[in-house]
Short mmCIF file of C-alpha atoms in Angstrom, two decimals:
data_model
loop_
_atom_site.label_atom_id
_atom_site.label_comp_id
_atom_site.label_asym_id
_atom_site.label_seq_id
_atom_site.Cartn_x
_atom_site.Cartn_y
_atom_site.Cartn_z
CA UNK A 1 48.62 -59.89 25.60
CA UNK A 2 49.28 -59.24 21.92
CA UNK A 3 49.92 -55.60 21.00
CA UNK A 4 46.97 -55.52 18.61
CA UNK A 5 44.58 -56.53 21.37
CA UNK A 6 46.00 -53.86 23.72
CA UNK A 7 45.59 -51.17 21.06
CA UNK A 8 42.02 -52.22 20.38
CA UNK A 9 41.16 -52.12 24.08
CA UNK A 10 42.72 -48.69 24.51
CA UNK A 11 40.86 -47.45 21.42
CA UNK A 12 37.59 -48.77 22.85
CA UNK A 13 38.16 -46.94 26.11
CA UNK A 14 38.80 -43.68 24.25
CA UNK A 15 35.66 -44.13 22.14
CA UNK A 16 33.58 -44.76 25.26
CA UNK A 17 34.94 -41.60 26.90
CA UNK A 18 34.26 -39.64 23.72
CA UNK A 19 30.68 -40.90 23.63
CA UNK A 20 30.18 -39.85 27.25
CA UNK A 21 31.50 -36.39 26.45
CA UNK A 22 29.19 -36.14 23.44
CA UNK A 23 26.18 -37.14 25.54
CA UNK A 24 27.09 -34.51 28.14
CA UNK A 25 27.56 -31.86 25.45
CA UNK A 26 24.24 -32.76 23.89
CA UNK A 27 22.53 -32.45 27.25
CA UNK A 28 24.16 -29.10 27.86
CA UNK A 29 23.16 -27.94 24.39
CA UNK A 30 19.55 -28.95 25.04
CA UNK A 31 19.65 -27.07 28.33
CA UNK A 32 21.07 -23.95 26.65
CA UNK A 33 18.52 -24.25 23.87
CA UNK A 34 15.66 -24.55 26.32
CA UNK A 35 17.01 -21.61 28.30
CA UNK A 36 17.33 -19.55 25.09
CA UNK A 37 13.74 -20.30 24.15
CA UNK A 38 12.57 -19.32 27.60
CA UNK A 39 14.62 -16.12 27.47
CA UNK A 40 13.28 -15.28 24.01
CA UNK A 41 9.70 -15.83 25.13
CA UNK A 42 10.24 -13.74 28.23
CA UNK A 43 11.74 -10.94 26.11
CA UNK A 44 8.82 -11.00 23.70
CA UNK A 45 6.32 -10.88 26.56
CA UNK A 46 8.20 -8.05 28.23
CA UNK A 47 8.32 -6.11 24.94
CA UNK A 48 4.59 -6.58 24.40
CA UNK A 49 3.94 -5.42 27.93
CA UNK A 50 6.02 -2.28 27.31
CA UNK A 51 4.21 -1.61 24.03
CA UNK A 52 0.83 -1.90 25.76
CA UNK A 53 2.04 0.30 28.61
CA UNK A 54 3.32 2.94 26.14
CA UNK A 55 0.11 2.82 24.13
CA UNK A 56 -1.94 3.42 27.26
CA UNK A 57 0.21 6.31 28.44
CA UNK A 58 1.24 7.71 25.03
CA UNK A 59 -0.92 10.87 25.03
CA UNK A 60 0.47 12.11 28.32
CA UNK A 61 4.02 11.24 27.34
CA UNK A 62 3.66 13.09 24.06
CA UNK A 63 2.14 16.16 25.61
CA UNK A 64 5.05 16.42 28.05
CA UNK A 65 7.57 16.00 25.27
CA UNK A 66 6.14 18.49 22.81
CA UNK A 67 4.22 21.05 24.83
CA UNK A 68 5.27 24.62 24.12
CA UNK A 69 4.16 28.03 25.29
CA UNK A 70 2.54 30.48 22.92
CA UNK A 71 3.65 34.11 23.11
CA UNK A 72 1.81 36.94 21.43
CA UNK A 73 4.72 38.46 19.64
CA UNK A 74 6.84 37.00 16.96
CA UNK A 75 7.71 37.55 13.37
CA UNK A 76 5.18 35.34 11.70
CA UNK A 77 3.34 33.22 14.18
CA UNK A 78 2.10 33.86 17.68
CA UNK A 79 3.51 33.16 21.09
CA UNK A 80 2.64 33.73 24.78
CA UNK A 81 4.40 32.90 27.94
CA UNK A 82 1.26 32.48 29.95
CA UNK A 83 0.67 28.96 31.36
CA UNK A 84 -2.94 28.95 30.18
CA UNK A 85 -1.76 28.91 26.56
CA UNK A 86 0.43 25.84 26.86
CA UNK A 87 -0.64 23.05 24.55
CA UNK A 88 0.31 19.66 23.28
CA UNK A 89 2.03 19.84 19.91
CA UNK A 90 1.20 16.54 18.25
CA UNK A 91 4.23 15.76 16.15
CA UNK A 92 7.10 13.44 15.16
CA UNK A 93 5.62 10.16 16.42
CA UNK A 94 2.08 10.83 15.17
CA UNK A 95 -1.06 9.25 16.57
CA UNK A 96 -2.08 6.70 14.01
CA UNK A 97 -3.97 4.45 16.42
CA UNK A 98 -6.22 7.21 17.65
CA UNK A 99 -6.73 8.82 14.27
CA UNK A 100 -8.94 6.02 12.96
CA UNK A 101 -11.13 5.80 16.07
CA UNK A 102 -14.73 6.56 15.19
CA UNK A 103 -13.92 7.19 11.54
CA UNK A 104 -15.87 4.69 9.52
CA UNK A 105 -17.74 4.64 6.23
CA UNK A 106 -19.89 7.68 7.07
CA UNK A 107 -16.76 9.67 7.90
CA UNK A 108 -15.17 8.72 4.57
CA UNK A 109 -18.31 9.73 2.70
CA UNK A 110 -18.23 13.15 4.35
CA UNK A 111 -14.56 13.58 3.42
CA UNK A 112 -15.28 12.66 -0.21
CA UNK A 113 -18.27 15.01 -0.31
CA UNK A 114 -16.18 17.97 0.79
CA UNK A 115 -13.34 17.06 -1.61
CA UNK A 116 -15.53 16.45 -4.67
CA UNK A 117 -15.39 19.23 -7.31
CA UNK A 118 -18.67 20.83 -8.38
CA UNK A 119 -17.69 21.46 -11.99
CA UNK A 120 -15.96 19.53 -14.77
CA UNK A 121 -12.20 19.85 -14.84
CA UNK A 122 -12.02 21.36 -11.36
CA UNK A 123 -9.42 20.44 -8.76
CA UNK A 124 -9.76 18.30 -5.64
CA UNK A 125 -7.45 19.81 -3.04
CA UNK A 126 -6.32 18.71 0.42
CA UNK A 127 -5.43 21.91 2.29
CA UNK A 128 -3.27 21.55 5.40
CA UNK A 129 -3.40 24.43 7.87
CA UNK A 130 -6.86 25.20 6.48
CA UNK A 131 -7.95 27.07 9.63
CA UNK A 132 -4.88 29.28 9.38
CA UNK A 133 -4.78 32.73 7.80
CA UNK A 134 -3.64 31.87 4.26
CA UNK A 135 -5.19 28.40 4.40
CA UNK A 136 -8.69 29.67 5.18
CA UNK A 137 -8.59 32.31 2.43
CA UNK A 138 -7.30 29.80 -0.15
CA UNK A 139 -9.93 27.24 0.86
CA UNK A 140 -12.71 29.81 0.43
CA UNK A 141 -11.38 30.87 -2.98
CA UNK A 142 -11.08 27.28 -4.20
CA UNK A 143 -14.60 26.44 -3.01
CA UNK A 144 -16.02 29.59 -4.60
CA UNK A 145 -14.78 28.60 -8.05
CA UNK A 146 -16.14 25.05 -7.78
CA UNK A 147 -13.10 23.07 -6.67
CA UNK A 148 -13.39 20.33 -4.06
CA UNK A 149 -11.68 21.20 -0.77
CA UNK A 150 -10.93 19.16 2.34
CA UNK A 151 -8.96 20.86 5.11
CA UNK A 152 -7.09 19.77 8.19
CA UNK A 153 -5.62 21.76 11.06
CA UNK A 154 -4.37 20.89 14.53
CA UNK A 155 -5.71 24.14 16.09
CA UNK A 156 -2.66 24.58 18.29
CA UNK A 157 -2.40 27.49 20.71
CA UNK A 158 0.50 29.31 19.07
CA UNK A 159 -2.01 32.11 18.76
CA UNK A 160 -5.63 32.27 19.95
CA UNK A 161 -7.35 29.05 18.76
CA UNK A 162 -10.70 30.86 18.95
CA UNK A 163 -9.77 32.78 15.79
CA UNK A 164 -8.94 29.50 14.04
CA UNK A 165 -12.26 28.01 15.16
CA UNK A 166 -14.05 31.06 13.78
CA UNK A 167 -12.35 30.50 10.42
CA UNK A 168 -13.37 26.83 10.61
CA UNK A 169 -17.01 27.83 11.14
CA UNK A 170 -16.81 30.21 8.19
CA UNK A 171 -15.52 27.40 5.99
CA UNK A 172 -18.18 25.01 7.30
CA UNK A 173 -20.87 27.52 6.30
CA UNK A 174 -19.56 27.17 2.72
CA UNK A 175 -19.57 23.36 2.88
CA UNK A 176 -15.83 22.89 3.48
CA UNK A 177 -14.86 20.33 6.13
CA UNK A 178 -11.77 21.08 8.24
CA UNK A 179 -10.58 18.05 10.22
CA UNK A 180 -9.05 18.50 13.65
CA UNK A 181 -5.86 16.57 12.85
CA UNK A 182 -2.09 16.87 12.68
CA UNK A 183 0.15 16.50 9.63
CA UNK A 184 2.39 14.14 11.60
CA UNK A 185 -0.49 11.67 11.93
CA UNK A 186 0.86 9.45 9.15
CA UNK A 187 -1.96 6.91 9.40
CA UNK A 188 -4.61 9.58 8.88
CA UNK A 189 -2.81 11.12 5.90
CA UNK A 190 -2.38 7.71 4.32
CA UNK A 191 -6.06 6.94 4.80
CA UNK A 192 -7.19 10.28 3.36
CA UNK A 193 -4.94 10.03 0.30
CA UNK A 194 -5.95 6.43 -0.26
CA UNK A 195 -9.68 7.12 0.11
CA UNK A 196 -9.94 10.39 -1.83
CA UNK A 197 -8.48 10.93 -5.33
CA UNK A 198 -6.99 14.36 -4.63
CA UNK A 199 -5.49 16.08 -7.65
CA UNK A 200 -3.50 18.50 -5.47
CA UNK A 201 -2.23 19.07 -1.95
CA UNK A 202 -1.88 22.68 -0.77
CA UNK A 203 0.43 22.29 2.21
CA UNK A 204 0.29 25.43 4.35
CA UNK A 205 0.51 23.94 7.86
CA UNK A 206 3.72 24.99 9.62
CA UNK A 207 5.13 26.38 12.83
CA UNK A 208 5.62 30.07 12.09
CA UNK A 209 7.49 32.82 13.92
CA UNK A 210 11.10 33.95 13.72
CA UNK A 211 11.60 34.76 17.39
CA UNK A 212 9.65 31.92 18.95
CA UNK A 213 12.08 29.49 17.31
CA UNK A 214 14.72 30.58 19.82
CA UNK A 215 12.49 29.32 22.66
CA UNK A 216 10.90 26.23 21.11
CA UNK A 217 13.25 24.91 18.40
CA UNK A 218 11.89 21.36 18.51
CA UNK A 219 8.43 22.57 17.49
CA UNK A 220 9.87 23.95 14.26
CA UNK A 221 11.70 20.74 13.43
CA UNK A 222 8.54 18.74 14.20
CA UNK A 223 6.22 20.83 12.04
CA UNK A 224 8.38 22.28 9.27
CA UNK A 225 10.70 19.34 8.68
CA UNK A 226 9.08 16.14 10.02
CA UNK A 227 5.60 17.35 9.08
CA UNK A 228 6.69 18.18 5.53
CA UNK A 229 8.24 14.73 5.16
CA UNK A 230 4.98 13.20 6.43
CA UNK A 231 2.98 15.02 3.75
CA UNK A 232 5.45 14.12 0.98
CA UNK A 233 5.53 10.47 2.10
CA UNK A 234 1.75 10.16 2.00
CA UNK A 235 1.50 11.88 -1.39
CA UNK A 236 4.36 9.88 -2.92
CA UNK A 237 3.64 6.40 -1.54
CA UNK A 238 -0.03 6.17 -0.60
CA UNK A 239 -1.92 8.12 -3.26
CA UNK A 240 -2.92 6.68 -6.62
CA UNK A 241 -2.50 8.72 -8.70
CA UNK A 242 -0.02 10.97 -6.96
CA UNK A 243 -1.28 14.54 -6.43
CA UNK A 244 0.77 17.62 -7.27
CA UNK A 245 1.99 19.39 -4.10
CA UNK A 246 2.15 23.16 -3.60
CA UNK A 247 3.64 24.17 -0.26
CA UNK A 248 4.52 27.28 1.74
CA UNK A 249 8.19 28.08 1.96
CA UNK A 250 9.11 31.61 3.12
CA UNK A 251 10.92 34.78 2.11
CA UNK A 252 12.98 34.16 5.26
CA UNK A 253 15.11 31.67 3.30
CA UNK A 254 16.95 34.66 1.79
CA UNK A 255 18.44 35.25 5.23
CA UNK A 256 21.62 37.33 5.04
CA UNK A 257 21.26 37.96 1.32
CA UNK A 258 21.85 41.65 0.57
CA UNK A 259 21.03 41.68 -3.14
CA UNK A 260 17.71 43.34 -3.89
CA UNK A 261 15.08 42.70 -4.99
CA UNK A 262 15.24 39.09 -3.77
CA UNK A 263 15.21 36.69 -6.71
CA UNK A 264 14.73 32.91 -6.79
CA UNK A 265 18.19 32.82 -8.37
CA UNK A 266 19.87 34.36 -5.31
CA UNK A 267 21.69 32.42 -2.58
CA UNK A 268 19.54 30.94 0.18
CA UNK A 269 22.20 29.04 2.12
CA UNK A 270 22.71 31.65 4.87
CA UNK A 271 19.55 31.61 7.01
CA UNK A 272 19.35 34.19 9.79
CA UNK A 273 16.96 32.19 12.01
CA UNK A 274 16.05 28.59 12.83
CA UNK A 275 12.63 29.20 11.27
CA UNK A 276 14.34 30.17 8.00
CA UNK A 277 16.65 27.15 8.26
CA UNK A 278 13.68 24.76 8.55
CA UNK A 279 12.10 26.31 5.45
CA UNK A 280 15.38 26.03 3.55
CA UNK A 281 15.61 22.40 4.68
CA UNK A 282 12.10 21.93 3.32
CA UNK A 283 13.21 23.10 -0.11
CA UNK A 284 16.04 20.55 -0.08
CA UNK A 285 13.62 17.82 1.02
CA UNK A 286 11.28 18.80 -1.81
CA UNK A 287 14.12 18.28 -4.29
CA UNK A 288 14.73 14.77 -2.93
CA UNK A 289 11.07 13.70 -3.16
CA UNK A 290 10.75 15.16 -6.62
CA UNK A 291 13.87 13.33 -7.79
CA UNK A 292 13.16 9.96 -6.15
CA UNK A 293 9.37 9.65 -6.38
CA UNK A 294 8.43 11.94 -9.28
CA UNK A 295 6.28 14.25 -7.15
CA UNK A 296 5.31 17.52 -8.81
CA UNK A 297 6.30 20.08 -6.15
CA UNK A 298 6.00 23.87 -6.09
CA UNK A 299 7.38 25.96 -3.22
CA UNK A 300 5.99 29.45 -2.57
CA UNK A 301 8.08 32.04 -0.72
CA UNK A 302 5.55 34.35 0.96
CA UNK A 303 6.51 37.95 1.78
CA UNK A 304 4.79 39.37 4.92
CA UNK A 305 1.17 38.50 4.20
CA UNK A 306 -1.50 40.69 5.85
CA UNK A 307 -5.24 41.31 5.70
CA UNK A 308 -8.63 40.41 7.25
CA UNK A 309 -8.76 37.24 9.36
CA UNK A 310 -4.99 37.59 9.78
CA UNK A 311 -2.60 36.33 12.43
CA UNK A 312 -2.56 38.28 15.73
CA UNK A 313 1.20 37.81 16.10
CA UNK A 314 2.01 39.77 12.93
CA UNK A 315 3.12 43.39 13.39
CA UNK A 316 0.20 45.11 11.66
CA UNK A 317 -2.35 43.14 13.75
CA UNK A 318 -0.50 43.58 17.03
CA UNK A 319 0.03 47.30 16.39
CA UNK A 320 -3.68 47.80 15.70
CA UNK A 321 -4.58 46.16 18.99
CA UNK A 322 -1.99 48.19 20.89
CA UNK A 323 -3.11 51.47 19.31
CA UNK A 324 -6.78 51.01 20.26
CA UNK A 325 -5.76 49.92 23.77
CA UNK A 326 -3.44 52.90 24.26
CA UNK A 327 -0.37 50.69 24.67
CA UNK A 328 3.05 51.41 23.15
CA UNK A 329 4.23 49.85 19.91
CA UNK A 330 7.87 49.01 19.39
CA UNK A 331 9.50 49.95 16.09
CA UNK A 332 12.87 48.62 15.01
CA UNK A 333 15.70 50.46 13.36
CA UNK A 334 18.93 49.03 12.04
CA UNK A 335 22.26 49.79 13.72
CA UNK A 336 22.85 52.57 11.18
CA UNK A 337 19.51 54.23 12.02
CA UNK A 338 17.44 53.06 9.04
CA UNK A 339 13.83 51.98 9.49
CA UNK A 340 12.99 48.28 9.07
CA UNK A 341 11.20 47.77 5.74
CA UNK A 342 8.90 44.98 4.63
CA UNK A 343 7.37 43.90 1.33
CA UNK A 344 3.80 43.79 2.73
CA UNK A 345 1.63 41.55 0.52
CA UNK A 346 -2.15 41.63 0.72
CA UNK A 347 -3.90 38.31 1.26
CA UNK A 348 -6.01 38.46 -1.94
CA UNK A 349 -2.86 38.82 -4.04
CA UNK A 350 -1.25 35.86 -2.27
CA UNK A 351 -4.39 33.74 -2.78
CA UNK A 352 -4.31 34.47 -6.51
CA UNK A 353 -0.68 33.37 -6.53
CA UNK A 354 -1.49 30.14 -4.68
CA UNK A 355 -4.32 29.27 -7.07
CA UNK A 356 -2.13 30.11 -10.05
CA UNK A 357 0.55 27.77 -8.73
CA UNK A 358 -2.03 24.99 -8.26
CA UNK A 359 -3.47 25.47 -11.75
CA UNK A 360 -0.05 25.27 -13.43
CA UNK A 361 1.59 22.68 -11.17
CA UNK A 362 1.87 19.90 -13.76
CA UNK A 363 1.39 16.21 -13.08
CA UNK A 364 3.41 13.97 -10.80
CA UNK A 365 5.13 11.12 -12.63
CA UNK A 366 5.51 8.50 -9.90
CA UNK A 367 3.32 5.73 -8.52
CA UNK A 368 2.71 3.77 -5.33
CA UNK A 369 5.09 1.11 -6.62
CA UNK A 370 7.95 3.58 -6.43
CA UNK A 371 8.54 3.76 -10.18
CA UNK A 372 8.36 7.05 -12.02
CA UNK A 373 7.74 7.63 -15.71
CA UNK A 374 10.13 10.56 -15.99
CA UNK A 375 11.04 13.91 -14.44
CA UNK A 376 8.28 15.91 -12.72
CA UNK A 377 8.04 19.69 -12.24
CA UNK A 378 10.05 21.17 -9.34
CA UNK A 379 9.45 24.90 -8.96
CA UNK A 380 9.87 27.74 -6.45
CA UNK A 381 8.36 31.23 -6.63
CA UNK A 382 8.34 34.50 -4.72
CA UNK A 383 4.89 35.86 -3.84
CA UNK A 384 5.43 39.43 -2.73
CA UNK A 385 4.24 42.96 -3.44
CA UNK A 386 7.53 44.25 -4.99
CA UNK A 387 7.30 47.53 -3.01
CA UNK A 388 9.05 47.53 0.41
CA UNK A 389 7.52 49.99 2.87
CA UNK A 390 9.03 51.28 6.15
CA UNK A 391 7.20 49.80 9.12
CA UNK A 392 6.80 53.38 10.39
CA UNK A 393 4.67 54.09 7.31
CA UNK A 394 2.46 51.11 8.10
CA UNK A 395 1.92 52.47 11.64
CA UNK A 396 1.03 55.92 10.27
CA UNK A 397 -1.66 54.37 8.04
CA UNK A 398 -3.10 52.43 10.99
CA UNK A 399 -3.17 55.61 13.09
CA UNK A 400 -5.21 57.37 10.41
CA UNK A 401 -7.63 54.47 9.93
CA UNK A 402 -8.15 53.92 13.67
CA UNK A 403 -8.34 57.64 14.46
CA UNK A 404 -5.81 57.41 17.24
CA UNK A 405 -2.10 58.09 17.62
CA UNK A 406 0.29 55.30 18.54
CA UNK A 407 2.69 55.54 21.47
CA UNK A 408 5.92 54.64 19.69
CA UNK A 409 9.05 53.15 21.21
CA UNK A 410 12.00 52.96 18.80
CA UNK A 411 14.76 50.44 19.50
CA UNK A 412 17.69 48.93 17.64
CA UNK A 413 16.80 45.70 15.86
CA UNK A 414 17.92 42.74 18.02
CA UNK A 415 20.04 39.90 16.66
CA UNK A 416 17.26 37.33 16.90
CA UNK A 417 16.86 36.32 13.27
CA UNK A 418 14.97 39.36 11.99
CA UNK A 419 16.31 40.99 8.85
CA UNK A 420 16.35 44.74 8.07
CA UNK A 421 14.33 44.54 4.86
CA UNK A 422 12.57 42.24 2.38
CA UNK A 423 11.94 42.97 -1.29
CA UNK A 424 10.46 40.50 -3.75
CA UNK A 425 11.21 40.02 -7.43
CA UNK A 426 8.10 38.25 -8.77
CA UNK A 427 9.02 38.07 -12.45
CA UNK A 428 9.07 34.25 -12.48
CA UNK A 429 5.56 33.98 -11.01
CA UNK A 430 4.35 36.69 -13.42
CA UNK A 431 5.76 34.74 -16.35
CA UNK A 432 4.48 31.30 -15.36
CA UNK A 433 1.01 32.02 -13.98
CA UNK A 434 0.34 35.72 -14.37
CA UNK A 435 0.98 36.76 -10.78
CA UNK A 436 0.64 40.54 -10.47
CA UNK A 437 0.03 42.02 -6.99
CA UNK A 438 -2.52 44.81 -7.25
CA UNK A 439 -3.27 45.98 -3.69
CA UNK A 440 -1.55 48.98 -2.12
CA UNK A 441 -0.71 48.97 1.58
CA UNK A 442 -3.26 51.75 2.19
CA UNK A 443 -6.08 49.80 0.54
CA UNK A 444 -5.10 46.51 2.17
CA UNK A 445 -4.90 47.98 5.66
CA UNK A 446 -8.29 49.64 5.13
CA UNK A 447 -9.81 46.22 4.43
CA UNK A 448 -8.06 44.80 7.50
CA UNK A 449 -9.26 47.59 9.82
CA UNK A 450 -12.83 47.24 8.53
CA UNK A 451 -12.75 43.55 9.49
CA UNK A 452 -10.86 44.22 12.73
CA UNK A 453 -13.39 46.66 14.16
CA UNK A 454 -16.29 44.37 13.22
CA UNK A 455 -14.75 41.16 14.54
CA UNK A 456 -13.58 42.65 17.86
CA UNK A 457 -16.50 45.12 18.13
CA UNK A 458 -14.12 48.06 18.46
CA UNK A 459 -15.66 51.52 18.83
CA UNK A 460 -13.03 53.51 16.94
CA UNK A 461 -14.76 56.83 17.71
CA UNK A 462 -14.70 55.96 21.40
CA UNK A 463 -11.02 55.21 21.45
CA UNK A 464 -11.17 51.46 21.11
CA UNK A 465 -11.28 50.66 24.82
CA UNK A 466 -13.09 47.38 24.13
CA UNK A 467 -9.74 45.68 23.52
CA UNK A 468 -7.83 47.24 26.41
CA UNK A 469 -8.45 44.53 29.00
CA UNK A 470 -7.83 41.69 26.56
CA UNK A 471 -4.59 43.24 25.30
CA UNK A 472 -3.38 43.76 28.87
CA UNK A 473 -3.85 40.06 29.58
CA UNK A 474 -1.60 39.17 26.65
CA UNK A 475 1.44 40.94 28.19
CA UNK A 476 2.29 42.26 24.75
CA UNK A 477 5.89 42.02 23.51
CA UNK A 478 7.74 43.96 20.75
CA UNK A 479 7.00 42.61 17.30
CA UNK A 480 8.64 42.59 13.93
CA UNK A 481 6.91 42.26 10.59
CA UNK A 482 8.98 39.36 9.31
CA UNK A 483 7.15 36.95 7.06
#
């Protein structure tokens, strides 16, 4: 057979084999493709099933993850080790799905009514932590001068929620709505800031307390860091126009600073507690949102705020309860024998500072699109009394006002984040919005005791035994007066 014919035959055989291989490969490819589609569909179905399962069980999962105990003694919040005070701290993940349930057009109308100013040129303010000590007082002051106010608070059990509910009822009697909601509920914040043209946000919600941070650190990250980001996100990206934000930092950011009086120009990069570190982190976060989104942001560093409707975990409040109940109070001294000193600041002075900061905040320069027209104000101020007082002096004033001697126990200050003294320089706040504290510790504590004996129905002349049983239940712990 000619060579050409042989080559052609051989070539034909090879082509036939190649075709067979191609058909087999194509079949295998179809099989793999079909298998891939089936696997993809199965994965999608499994994912959906997990999402549904998580959605159904989410509340219980969240409560297990973020429950924390509240103990009655800490620097600036409240805490208690008793199981009855354990609560779910709604945080980090939020609860957007549940937040909209039952909140329709009538709900939005009620929110707008509360937030609508009653005079020309007045502010419309969203107040977070409105059932808290400073939040309730600021909300009342804003409402009294004709501003629109809408509050929110999660009513957690860090200290007795009954006191927060009483503040809520007081606000309701003045026409101010306080929603039972959490700042980490991003969907709710977005809806509020989209539905209501707030001019300002007064962000006072936070997890307070220097000592409690050693036992529940995640709660501080959830509230003071993640919660702050949640508020800034909603204000920057879901409000049109953007509101100006005034928020509560803390004098604790000065940490190990030894220069006095504390000035906004001093170092704040050496926090002495996790609580202080979260507030310092908040100031850095504020810088980022101001720079990127053009939010007008003002941080206020409070110095040991006290007064009527105050927080039971603070030293002055706890000492008053212990004195009337005949229980000992614990006073701290430094390692060199000096008394702890605090720049006690009366609530009315702090409220005036907060309103001054709101009135002079300046406009935000960003928009929902992410573009900003130029730089926006970024400010930080001390709000203190400028006159540090030994805590022993505060106890002596309470003894006189309550007509009963305290059983004192003096110990060396523990290394738990407390600092030996605080002392505010308020010259910047005085310059920019006329902040001038005017209330002495004697006058402020007199106002507090007047409220205290009325609210708790204390018979001062009879020794104050009305509070004895309640105080015993709290298993009182030593307290500092840190802000």
